[in-house]
PDB file of N, CA and C and ligand atoms in Angstrom:
ATOM      1  N   MET A1400     -16.691 -11.439  -2.141  1.00  0.00           N
ATOM      2  CA  MET A1400     -15.831 -10.423  -1.502  1.00  0.00           C
ATOM      3  C   MET A1400     -14.377 -10.856  -1.591  1.00  0.00           C
ATOM      4  N   TYR A1401     -13.518  -9.953  -1.896  1.00  0.00           N
ATOM      5  CA  TYR A1401     -12.098 -10.280  -1.985  1.00  0.00           C
ATOM      6  C   TYR A1401     -11.309  -9.349  -1.067  1.00  0.00           C
ATOM      7  N   SER A1402     -10.068  -9.727  -0.799  1.00  0.00           N
ATOM      8  CA  SER A1402      -9.224  -8.951   0.105  1.00  0.00           C
ATOM      9  C   SER A1402      -8.142  -8.227  -0.681  1.00  0.00           C
ATOM     10  N   VAL A1403      -7.767  -7.090  -0.159  1.00  0.00           N
ATOM     11  CA  VAL A1403      -6.686  -6.304  -0.759  1.00  0.00           C
ATOM     12  C   VAL A1403      -5.634  -6.023   0.304  1.00  0.00           C
ATOM     13  N   ALA A1404      -4.454  -5.641  -0.147  1.00  0.00           N
ATOM     14  CA  ALA A1404      -3.354  -5.345   0.774  1.00  0.00           C
ATOM     15  C   ALA A1404      -3.620  -4.030   1.499  1.00  0.00           C
ATOM     16  N   ASP A1405      -3.339  -4.034   2.795  1.00  0.00           N
ATOM     17  CA  ASP A1405      -3.511  -2.826   3.603  1.00  0.00           C
ATOM     18  C   ASP A1405      -2.220  -2.607   4.390  1.00  0.00           C
ATOM     19  N   ILE A1406      -1.597  -1.473   4.189  1.00  0.00           N
ATOM     20  CA  ILE A1406      -0.294  -1.197   4.814  1.00  0.00           C
ATOM     21  C   ILE A1406      -0.487  -0.375   6.080  1.00  0.00           C
ATOM     22  N   ASP A1407       0.112  -0.830   7.167  1.00  0.00           N
ATOM     23  CA  ASP A1407       0.137  -0.056   8.408  1.00  0.00           C
ATOM     24  C   ASP A1407       1.179   1.044   8.227  1.00  0.00           C
ATOM     25  N   VAL A1408       0.708   2.262   8.018  1.00  0.00           N
ATOM     26  CA  VAL A1408       1.636   3.343   7.692  1.00  0.00           C
ATOM     27  C   VAL A1408       2.481   3.756   8.898  1.00  0.00           C
ATOM     28  N   GLU A1409       2.047   3.427  10.094  1.00  0.00           N
ATOM     29  CA  GLU A1409       2.869   3.720  11.273  1.00  0.00           C
ATOM     30  C   GLU A1409       4.101   2.813  11.282  1.00  0.00           C
ATOM     31  N   ILE A1410       3.881   1.534  10.999  1.00  0.00           N
ATOM     32  CA  ILE A1410       5.013   0.597  10.966  1.00  0.00           C
ATOM     33  C   ILE A1410       5.910   0.908   9.772  1.00  0.00           C
ATOM     34  N   CYS A1411       5.311   0.995   8.600  1.00  0.00           N
ATOM     35  CA  CYS A1411       6.097   1.223   7.385  1.00  0.00           C
ATOM     36  C   CYS A1411       6.841   2.556   7.456  1.00  0.00           C
ATOM     37  N   GLY A1412       6.177   3.574   7.941  1.00  0.00           N
ATOM     38  CA  GLY A1412       6.776   4.898   7.986  1.00  0.00           C
ATOM     39  C   GLY A1412       7.948   5.011   8.939  1.00  0.00           C
ATOM     40  N   ALA A1413       8.076   4.067   9.850  1.00  0.00           N
ATOM     41  CA  ALA A1413       9.193   4.077  10.794  1.00  0.00           C
ATOM     42  C   ALA A1413      10.434   3.411  10.196  1.00  0.00           C
ATOM     43  N   THR A1414      10.310   2.908   8.976  1.00  0.00           N
ATOM     44  CA  THR A1414      11.436   2.256   8.305  1.00  0.00           C
ATOM     45  C   THR A1414      11.900   3.140   7.152  1.00  0.00           C
ATOM     46  N   LYS A1415      13.013   2.763   6.561  1.00  0.00           N
ATOM     47  CA  LYS A1415      13.452   3.435   5.330  1.00  0.00           C
ATOM     48  C   LYS A1415      13.198   2.519   4.135  1.00  0.00           C
ATOM     49  N   CYS A1416      12.270   1.605   4.329  1.00  0.00           N
ATOM     50  CA  CYS A1416      12.057   0.502   3.398  1.00  0.00           C
ATOM     51  C   CYS A1416      11.147   0.911   2.243  1.00  0.00           C
ATOM     52  N   ARG A1417      11.444   0.394   1.077  1.00  0.00           N
ATOM     53  CA  ARG A1417      10.539   0.537  -0.073  1.00  0.00           C
ATOM     54  C   ARG A1417      10.399  -0.801  -0.795  1.00  0.00           C
ATOM     55  N   LEU A1418      10.757  -1.856  -0.118  1.00  0.00           N
ATOM     56  CA  LEU A1418      10.960  -3.129  -0.809  1.00  0.00           C
ATOM     57  C   LEU A1418       9.728  -3.609  -1.581  1.00  0.00           C
ATOM     58  N   CYS A1419       8.576  -3.565  -0.958  1.00  0.00           N
ATOM     59  CA  CYS A1419       7.384  -4.120  -1.617  1.00  0.00           C
ATOM     60  C   CYS A1419       7.052  -3.402  -2.913  1.00  0.00           C
ATOM     61  N   THR A1420       7.459  -2.135  -3.022  1.00  0.00           N
ATOM     62  CA  THR A1420       7.112  -1.373  -4.226  1.00  0.00           C
ATOM     63  C   THR A1420       7.812  -1.943  -5.457  1.00  0.00           C
ATOM     64  N   GLN A1421       8.846  -2.731  -5.236  1.00  0.00           N
ATOM     65  CA  GLN A1421       9.589  -3.310  -6.367  1.00  0.00           C
ATOM     66  C   GLN A1421       9.042  -4.669  -6.778  1.00  0.00           C
ATOM     67  N   PHE A1422       8.128  -5.230  -6.013  1.00  0.00           N
ATOM     68  CA  PHE A1422       7.699  -6.607  -6.261  1.00  0.00           C
ATOM     69  C   PHE A1422       6.237  -6.759  -6.657  1.00  0.00           C
ATOM     70  N   CYS A1423       5.417  -5.786  -6.398  1.00  0.00           N
ATOM     71  CA  CYS A1423       4.004  -5.921  -6.778  1.00  0.00           C
ATOM     72  C   CYS A1423       3.912  -6.086  -8.293  1.00  0.00           C
ATOM     73  N   PRO A1424       3.242  -7.139  -8.759  1.00  0.00           N
ATOM     74  CA  PRO A1424       3.168  -7.365 -10.203  1.00  0.00           C
ATOM     75  C   PRO A1424       2.201  -6.430 -10.923  1.00  0.00           C
ATOM     76  N   GLU A1425       1.405  -5.705 -10.164  1.00  0.00           N
ATOM     77  CA  GLU A1425       0.450  -4.782 -10.778  1.00  0.00           C
ATOM     78  C   GLU A1425       1.040  -3.372 -10.774  1.00  0.00           C
ATOM     79  N   GLY A1426       1.138  -2.782 -11.928  1.00  0.00           N
ATOM     80  CA  GLY A1426       1.689  -1.429 -12.017  1.00  0.00           C
ATOM     81  C   GLY A1426       0.847  -0.422 -11.259  1.00  0.00           C
ATOM     82  N   ASN A1427       1.515   0.555 -10.665  1.00  0.00           N
ATOM     83  CA  ASN A1427       0.837   1.660  -9.976  1.00  0.00           C
ATOM     84  C   ASN A1427      -0.141   1.188  -8.910  1.00  0.00           C
ATOM     85  N   THR A1428       0.272   0.183  -8.159  1.00  0.00           N
ATOM     86  CA  THR A1428      -0.611  -0.363  -7.125  1.00  0.00           C
ATOM     87  C   THR A1428      -0.049  -0.134  -5.736  1.00  0.00           C
ATOM     88  N   ILE A1429       1.209  -0.506  -5.502  1.00  0.00           N
ATOM     89  CA  ILE A1429       1.846  -0.054  -4.263  1.00  0.00           C
ATOM     90  C   ILE A1429       2.654   1.183  -4.622  1.00  0.00           C
ATOM     91  N   LEU A1430       2.288   2.267  -4.011  1.00  0.00           N
ATOM     92  CA  LEU A1430       2.902   3.556  -4.292  1.00  0.00           C
ATOM     93  C   LEU A1430       3.682   3.996  -3.056  1.00  0.00           C
ATOM     94  N   TYR A1431       4.429   5.068  -3.201  1.00  0.00           N
ATOM     95  CA  TYR A1431       5.237   5.533  -2.075  1.00  0.00           C
ATOM     96  C   TYR A1431       5.001   7.017  -1.859  1.00  0.00           C
ATOM     97  N   ASP A1432       4.658   7.362  -0.634  1.00  0.00           N
ATOM     98  CA  ASP A1432       4.419   8.749  -0.255  1.00  0.00           C
ATOM     99  C   ASP A1432       5.732   9.330   0.256  1.00  0.00           C
ATOM    100  N   GLU A1433       6.328  10.204  -0.539  1.00  0.00           N
ATOM    101  CA  GLU A1433       7.638  10.766  -0.174  1.00  0.00           C
ATOM    102  C   GLU A1433       7.536  11.659   1.067  1.00  0.00           C
ATOM    103  N   ILE A1434       6.404  12.290   1.279  1.00  0.00           N
ATOM    104  CA  ILE A1434       6.277  13.209   2.410  1.00  0.00           C
ATOM    105  C   ILE A1434       6.208  12.442   3.722  1.00  0.00           C
ATOM    106  N   ARG A1435       5.368  11.422   3.755  1.00  0.00           N
ATOM    107  CA  ARG A1435       5.247  10.644   4.996  1.00  0.00           C
ATOM    108  C   ARG A1435       6.257   9.519   5.077  1.00  0.00           C
ATOM    109  N   GLY A1436       6.897   9.218   3.980  1.00  0.00           N
ATOM    110  CA  GLY A1436       7.896   8.151   3.980  1.00  0.00           C
ATOM    111  C   GLY A1436       7.278   6.782   4.194  1.00  0.00           C
ATOM    112  N   THR A1437       6.167   6.521   3.527  1.00  0.00           N
ATOM    113  CA  THR A1437       5.499   5.231   3.682  1.00  0.00           C
ATOM    114  C   THR A1437       4.915   4.762   2.355  1.00  0.00           C
ATOM    115  N   ALA A1438       4.911   3.443   2.208  1.00  0.00           N
ATOM    116  CA  ALA A1438       4.207   2.859   1.073  1.00  0.00           C
ATOM    117  C   ALA A1438       2.706   2.866   1.358  1.00  0.00           C
ATOM    118  N   TYR A1439       1.907   2.842   0.299  1.00  0.00           N
ATOM    119  CA  TYR A1439       0.465   2.724   0.451  1.00  0.00           C
ATOM    120  C   TYR A1439      -0.099   2.073  -0.808  1.00  0.00           C
ATOM    121  N   VAL A1440      -1.321   1.609  -0.723  1.00  0.00           N
ATOM    122  CA  VAL A1440      -1.891   0.769  -1.776  1.00  0.00           C
ATOM    123  C   VAL A1440      -3.056   1.486  -2.465  1.00  0.00           C
ATOM    124  N   ALA A1441      -3.054   1.416  -3.770  1.00  0.00           N
ATOM    125  CA  ALA A1441      -4.229   1.835  -4.534  1.00  0.00           C
ATOM    126  C   ALA A1441      -5.197   0.660  -4.527  1.00  0.00           C
ATOM    127  N   VAL A1442      -6.207   0.744  -3.693  1.00  0.00           N
ATOM    128  CA  VAL A1442      -7.069  -0.415  -3.466  1.00  0.00           C
ATOM    129  C   VAL A1442      -7.858  -0.816  -4.712  1.00  0.00           C
ATOM    130  N   ASP A1443      -8.051   0.120  -5.613  1.00  0.00           N
ATOM    131  CA  ASP A1443      -8.796  -0.215  -6.831  1.00  0.00           C
ATOM    132  C   ASP A1443      -7.931  -0.930  -7.865  1.00  0.00           C
ATOM    133  N   ARG A1444      -6.634  -1.071  -7.612  1.00  0.00           N
ATOM    134  CA  ARG A1444      -5.767  -1.804  -8.526  1.00  0.00           C
ATOM    135  C   ARG A1444      -5.239  -3.106  -7.923  1.00  0.00           C
ATOM    136  N   CYS A1445      -5.295  -3.249  -6.620  1.00  0.00           N
ATOM    137  CA  CYS A1445      -4.765  -4.449  -5.970  1.00  0.00           C
ATOM    138  C   CYS A1445      -5.568  -5.679  -6.384  1.00  0.00           C
ATOM    139  N   LYS A1446      -4.856  -6.738  -6.810  1.00  0.00           N
ATOM    140  CA  LYS A1446      -5.513  -7.978  -7.256  1.00  0.00           C
ATOM    141  C   LYS A1446      -5.521  -9.048  -6.161  1.00  0.00           C
ATOM    142  N   GLY A1447      -4.980  -8.726  -4.987  1.00  0.00           N
ATOM    143  CA  GLY A1447      -5.070  -9.647  -3.859  1.00  0.00           C
ATOM    144  C   GLY A1447      -4.128 -10.836  -3.922  1.00  0.00           C
ATOM    145  N   CYS A1448      -3.011 -10.708  -4.636  1.00  0.00           N
ATOM    146  CA  CYS A1448      -2.115 -11.859  -4.825  1.00  0.00           C
ATOM    147  C   CYS A1448      -1.293 -12.187  -3.577  1.00  0.00           C
ATOM    148  N   GLU A1449      -1.165 -11.232  -2.672  1.00  0.00           N
ATOM    149  CA  GLU A1449      -0.454 -11.400  -1.392  1.00  0.00           C
ATOM    150  C   GLU A1449       1.068 -11.456  -1.521  1.00  0.00           C
ATOM    151  N   ILE A1450       1.613 -11.207  -2.699  1.00  0.00           N
ATOM    152  CA  ILE A1450       3.073 -11.197  -2.844  1.00  0.00           C
ATOM    153  C   ILE A1450       3.694 -10.169  -1.901  1.00  0.00           C
ATOM    154  N   CYS A1451       3.084  -9.011  -1.799  1.00  0.00           N
ATOM    155  CA  CYS A1451       3.654  -7.951  -0.956  1.00  0.00           C
ATOM    156  C   CYS A1451       3.687  -8.352   0.515  1.00  0.00           C
ATOM    157  N   VAL A1452       2.734  -9.150   0.951  1.00  0.00           N
ATOM    158  CA  VAL A1452       2.717  -9.592   2.351  1.00  0.00           C
ATOM    159  C   VAL A1452       3.955 -10.446   2.633  1.00  0.00           C
ATOM    160  N   GLY A1453       4.251 -11.363   1.721  1.00  0.00           N
ATOM    161  CA  GLY A1453       5.441 -12.200   1.874  1.00  0.00           C
ATOM    162  C   GLY A1453       6.716 -11.383   1.834  1.00  0.00           C
ATOM    163  N   ILE A1454       6.756 -10.385   0.963  1.00  0.00           N
ATOM    164  CA  ILE A1454       7.954  -9.538   0.875  1.00  0.00           C
ATOM    165  C   ILE A1454       8.152  -8.788   2.188  1.00  0.00           C
ATOM    166  N   CYS A1455       7.086  -8.195   2.695  1.00  0.00           N
ATOM    167  CA  CYS A1455       7.220  -7.406   3.923  1.00  0.00           C
ATOM    168  C   CYS A1455       7.509  -8.302   5.135  1.00  0.00           C
ATOM    169  N   ASP A1456       6.847  -9.437   5.211  1.00  0.00           N
ATOM    170  CA  ASP A1456       7.053 -10.335   6.355  1.00  0.00           C
ATOM    171  C   ASP A1456       8.411 -11.033   6.295  1.00  0.00           C
ATOM    172  N   ASP A1457       8.712 -11.665   5.166  1.00  0.00           N
ATOM    173  CA  ASP A1457       9.842 -12.585   5.100  1.00  0.00           C
ATOM    174  C   ASP A1457      11.149 -11.930   4.662  1.00  0.00           C
ATOM    175  N   LEU A1458      11.056 -10.943   3.783  1.00  0.00           N
ATOM    176  CA  LEU A1458      12.278 -10.310   3.272  1.00  0.00           C
ATOM    177  C   LEU A1458      12.607  -9.053   4.072  1.00  0.00           C
ATOM    178  N   ALA A1459      11.638  -8.152   4.178  1.00  0.00           N
ATOM    179  CA  ALA A1459      11.888  -6.900   4.902  1.00  0.00           C
ATOM    180  C   ALA A1459      11.810  -7.080   6.410  1.00  0.00           C
ATOM    181  N   LYS A1460      11.063  -8.099   6.852  1.00  0.00           N
ATOM    182  CA  LYS A1460      10.895  -8.387   8.288  1.00  0.00           C
ATOM    183  C   LYS A1460      10.196  -7.261   9.049  1.00  0.00           C
ATOM    184  N   HIS A1461       9.285  -6.591   8.360  1.00  0.00           N
ATOM    185  CA  HIS A1461       8.601  -5.480   9.025  1.00  0.00           C
ATOM    186  C   HIS A1461       7.137  -5.778   9.374  1.00  0.00           C
ATOM    187  N   HIS A1462       6.536  -6.754   8.730  1.00  0.00           N
ATOM    188  CA  HIS A1462       5.171  -7.187   9.063  1.00  0.00           C
ATOM    189  C   HIS A1462       4.175  -6.014   9.055  1.00  0.00           C
ATOM    190  N   ALA A1463       4.265  -5.214   8.011  1.00  0.00           N
ATOM    191  CA  ALA A1463       3.418  -4.020   7.939  1.00  0.00           C
ATOM    192  C   ALA A1463       2.203  -4.190   7.038  1.00  0.00           C
ATOM    193  N   ILE A1464       2.090  -5.325   6.330  1.00  0.00           N
ATOM    194  CA  ILE A1464       0.992  -5.479   5.377  1.00  0.00           C
ATOM    195  C   ILE A1464       0.088  -6.632   5.781  1.00  0.00           C
ATOM    196  N   LYS A1465      -1.209  -6.367   5.782  1.00  0.00           N
ATOM    197  CA  LYS A1465      -2.203  -7.411   6.015  1.00  0.00           C
ATOM    198  C   LYS A1465      -3.196  -7.398   4.856  1.00  0.00           C
ATOM    199  N   MET A1466      -3.786  -8.565   4.618  1.00  0.00           N
ATOM    200  CA  MET A1466      -4.870  -8.611   3.639  1.00  0.00           C
ATOM    201  C   MET A1466      -6.179  -8.328   4.378  1.00  0.00           C
ATOM    202  N   VAL A1467      -6.960  -7.428   3.847  1.00  0.00           N
ATOM    203  CA  VAL A1467      -8.190  -6.996   4.502  1.00  0.00           C
ATOM    204  C   VAL A1467      -9.327  -7.044   3.471  1.00  0.00           C
ATOM    205  N   PRO A1468     -10.494  -7.597   3.858  1.00  0.00           N
ATOM    206  CA  PRO A1468     -11.627  -7.590   2.926  1.00  0.00           C
ATOM    207  C   PRO A1468     -11.903  -6.165   2.431  1.00  0.00           C
ATOM    208  N   ILE A1469     -12.121  -6.044   1.148  1.00  0.00           N
ATOM    209  CA  ILE A1469     -12.250  -4.717   0.531  1.00  0.00           C
ATOM    210  C   ILE A1469     -13.335  -3.876   1.191  1.00  0.00           C
ATOM    211  N   ASP A1470     -14.390  -4.525   1.681  1.00  0.00           N
ATOM    212  CA  ASP A1470     -15.473  -3.736   2.297  1.00  0.00           C
ATOM    213  C   ASP A1470     -15.113  -3.238   3.696  1.00  0.00           C
ATOM    214  N   GLN A1471     -13.976  -3.692   4.229  1.00  0.00           N
ATOM    215  CA  GLN A1471     -13.540  -3.195   5.540  1.00  0.00           C
ATOM    216  C   GLN A1471     -12.481  -2.099   5.428  1.00  0.00           C
ATOM    217  N   ILE A1472     -12.102  -1.772   4.206  1.00  0.00           N
ATOM    218  CA  ILE A1472     -11.128  -0.703   4.001  1.00  0.00           C
ATOM    219  C   ILE A1472     -11.870   0.630   4.045  1.00  0.00           C
ATOM    220  N   LYS A1473     -11.543   1.439   5.022  1.00  0.00           N
ATOM    221  CA  LYS A1473     -12.178   2.737   5.170  1.00  0.00           C
ATOM    222  C   LYS A1473     -11.333   3.799   4.470  1.00  0.00           C
ATOM    223  N   GLU A1474     -11.930   4.516   3.569  1.00  0.00           N
ATOM    224  CA  GLU A1474     -11.267   5.612   2.872  1.00  0.00           C
ATOM    225  C   GLU A1474      -9.963   5.170   2.224  1.00  0.00           C
ATOM    226  N   GLY A1475     -10.009   4.001   1.573  1.00  0.00           N
ATOM    227  CA  GLY A1475      -8.831   3.530   0.866  1.00  0.00           C
ATOM    228  C   GLY A1475      -8.473   4.448  -0.289  1.00  0.00           C
ATOM    229  N   PHE A1476      -7.192   4.520  -0.591  1.00  0.00           N
ATOM    230  CA  PHE A1476      -6.726   5.329  -1.714  1.00  0.00           C
ATOM    231  C   PHE A1476      -7.149   4.654  -3.018  1.00  0.00           C
ATOM    232  N   GLU A1477      -7.859   5.375  -3.872  1.00  0.00           N
ATOM    233  CA  GLU A1477      -8.258   4.843  -5.174  1.00  0.00           C
ATOM    234  C   GLU A1477      -7.637   5.702  -6.253  1.00  0.00           C
ATOM    235  N   ILE A1478      -6.702   5.106  -6.976  1.00  0.00           N
ATOM    236  CA  ILE A1478      -5.954   5.902  -7.947  1.00  0.00           C
ATOM    237  C   ILE A1478      -6.847   6.395  -9.070  1.00  0.00           C
ATOM    238  N   SER A1479      -7.901   5.646  -9.377  1.00  0.00           N
ATOM    239  CA  SER A1479      -8.778   6.065 -10.461  1.00  0.00           C
ATOM    240  C   SER A1479      -9.575   7.318 -10.094  1.00  0.00           C
ATOM    241  N   LYS A1480      -9.743   7.551  -8.808  1.00  0.00           N
ATOM    242  CA  LYS A1480     -10.487   8.735  -8.374  1.00  0.00           C
ATOM    243  C   LYS A1480      -9.563   9.878  -7.982  1.00  0.00           C
ATOM    244  N   ILE A1481      -8.407   9.541  -7.411  1.00  0.00           N
ATOM    245  CA  ILE A1481      -7.562  10.570  -6.811  1.00  0.00           C
ATOM    246  C   ILE A1481      -6.378  10.912  -7.703  1.00  0.00           C
ATOM    247  N   GLY A1482      -5.876   9.952  -8.476  1.00  0.00           N
ATOM    248  CA  GLY A1482      -4.778  10.231  -9.397  1.00  0.00           C
ATOM    249  C   GLY A1482      -3.418  10.076  -8.764  1.00  0.00           C
ATOM    250  N   PHE A1483      -2.377  10.224  -9.577  1.00  0.00           N
ATOM    251  CA  PHE A1483      -1.015   9.972  -9.148  1.00  0.00           C
ATOM    252  C   PHE A1483      -0.468  11.008  -8.191  1.00  0.00           C
ATOM    253  N   LYS A1484      -0.759  12.255  -8.438  1.00  0.00           N
ATOM    254  CA  LYS A1484       0.065  13.301  -7.848  1.00  0.00           C
ATOM    255  C   LYS A1484      -0.284  13.617  -6.405  1.00  0.00           C
ATOM    256  N   ARG A1485      -1.470  13.258  -5.988  1.00  0.00           N
ATOM    257  CA  ARG A1485      -1.851  13.580  -4.617  1.00  0.00           C
ATOM    258  C   ARG A1485      -1.286  12.542  -3.667  1.00  0.00           C
ATOM    259  N   THR A1486      -0.714  12.979  -2.618  1.00  0.00           N
ATOM    260  CA  THR A1486      -0.160  12.076  -1.619  1.00  0.00           C
ATOM    261  C   THR A1486      -1.204  11.813  -0.557  1.00  0.00           C
ATOM    262  N   LEU A1487      -0.892  10.902   0.358  1.00  0.00           N
ATOM    263  CA  LEU A1487      -1.795  10.659   1.475  1.00  0.00           C
ATOM    264  C   LEU A1487      -2.014  11.940   2.268  1.00  0.00           C
ATOM    265  N   VAL A1488      -0.949  12.721   2.428  1.00  0.00           N
ATOM    266  CA  VAL A1488      -1.071  13.957   3.206  1.00  0.00           C
ATOM    267  C   VAL A1488      -2.042  14.912   2.538  1.00  0.00           C
ATOM    268  N   GLU A1489      -1.902  15.054   1.231  1.00  0.00           N
ATOM    269  CA  GLU A1489      -2.749  16.006   0.521  1.00  0.00           C
ATOM    270  C   GLU A1489      -4.209  15.544   0.470  1.00  0.00           C
ATOM    271  N   SER A1490      -4.428  14.227   0.518  1.00  0.00           N
ATOM    272  CA  SER A1490      -5.797  13.746   0.377  1.00  0.00           C
ATOM    273  C   SER A1490      -6.532  13.676   1.702  1.00  0.00           C
ATOM    274  N   GLU A1491      -5.836  13.965   2.780  1.00  0.00           N
ATOM    275  CA  GLU A1491      -6.497  13.940   4.078  1.00  0.00           C
ATOM    276  C   GLU A1491      -7.296  15.215   4.305  1.00  0.00           C
TER     277      GLU A1491
HETATM  278  S1  LIG Y2087       7.922  -4.002   2.490  1.00  0.00           S
HETATM  279 FE1  LIG Y2087       6.720  -3.390   4.310  1.00  0.00          FE
HETATM  280  S2  LIG Y2087       8.012  -1.919   5.420  1.00  0.00           S
HETATM  281 FE2  LIG Y2087       8.849  -2.155   3.319  1.00  0.00          FE
HETATM  282  S3  LIG Y2087       7.899  -0.474   2.122  1.00  0.00           S
HETATM  283 FE3  LIG Y2087       6.589  -2.294   1.912  1.00  0.00          FE
HETATM  284  S4  LIG Y2087       5.028  -2.101   3.550  1.00  0.00           S
HETATM  285 FE4  LIG Y2087       6.720  -0.728   4.043  1.00  0.00          FE
HETATM  286  S1  LIG Y2088      -1.672  -8.092  -2.932  1.00  0.00           S
HETATM  287 FE1  LIG Y2088      -0.549  -8.317  -4.906  1.00  0.00          FE
HETATM  288  S2  LIG Y2088      -1.533  -6.827  -6.281  1.00  0.00           S
HETATM  289 FE2  LIG Y2088      -2.105  -6.265  -4.192  1.00  0.00          FE
HETATM  290  S3  LIG Y2088      -0.607  -4.725  -3.566  1.00  0.00           S
HETATM  291 FE3  LIG Y2088       0.131  -6.741  -2.846  1.00  0.00          FE
HETATM  292  S4  LIG Y2088       1.509  -7.477  -4.469  1.00  0.00           S
HETATM  293 FE4  LIG Y2088       0.247  -5.815  -5.337  1.00  0.00          FE
END
């Protein structure tokens, strides 16, 4: 079992921050929902490197990302199933 990044959208959405989206080494993995104003993770692409956790904790100082075992992620966004264009709002 491995862990993936999980973003607290309540914390992230209260900021104007997009910092982690510039640092994830995996393309199309941390995405940004323009409607809700929050970053979110494509759990099927996250490699569990934890770089985003350090960025959010140490650089952005928002502490919005935790690593969570993949089997504990409920209804995680999967880009391979849902695609680019649908936002969190549309997929709810
Ligand atoms: S670094 Fe943290 S607060 Fe900033 S966009 Fe990423 S998850 Fe949100
Ligand atoms: S843990 Fe690594 S691969 Fe996963 S979202 Fe964060 S920076 Fe990207």
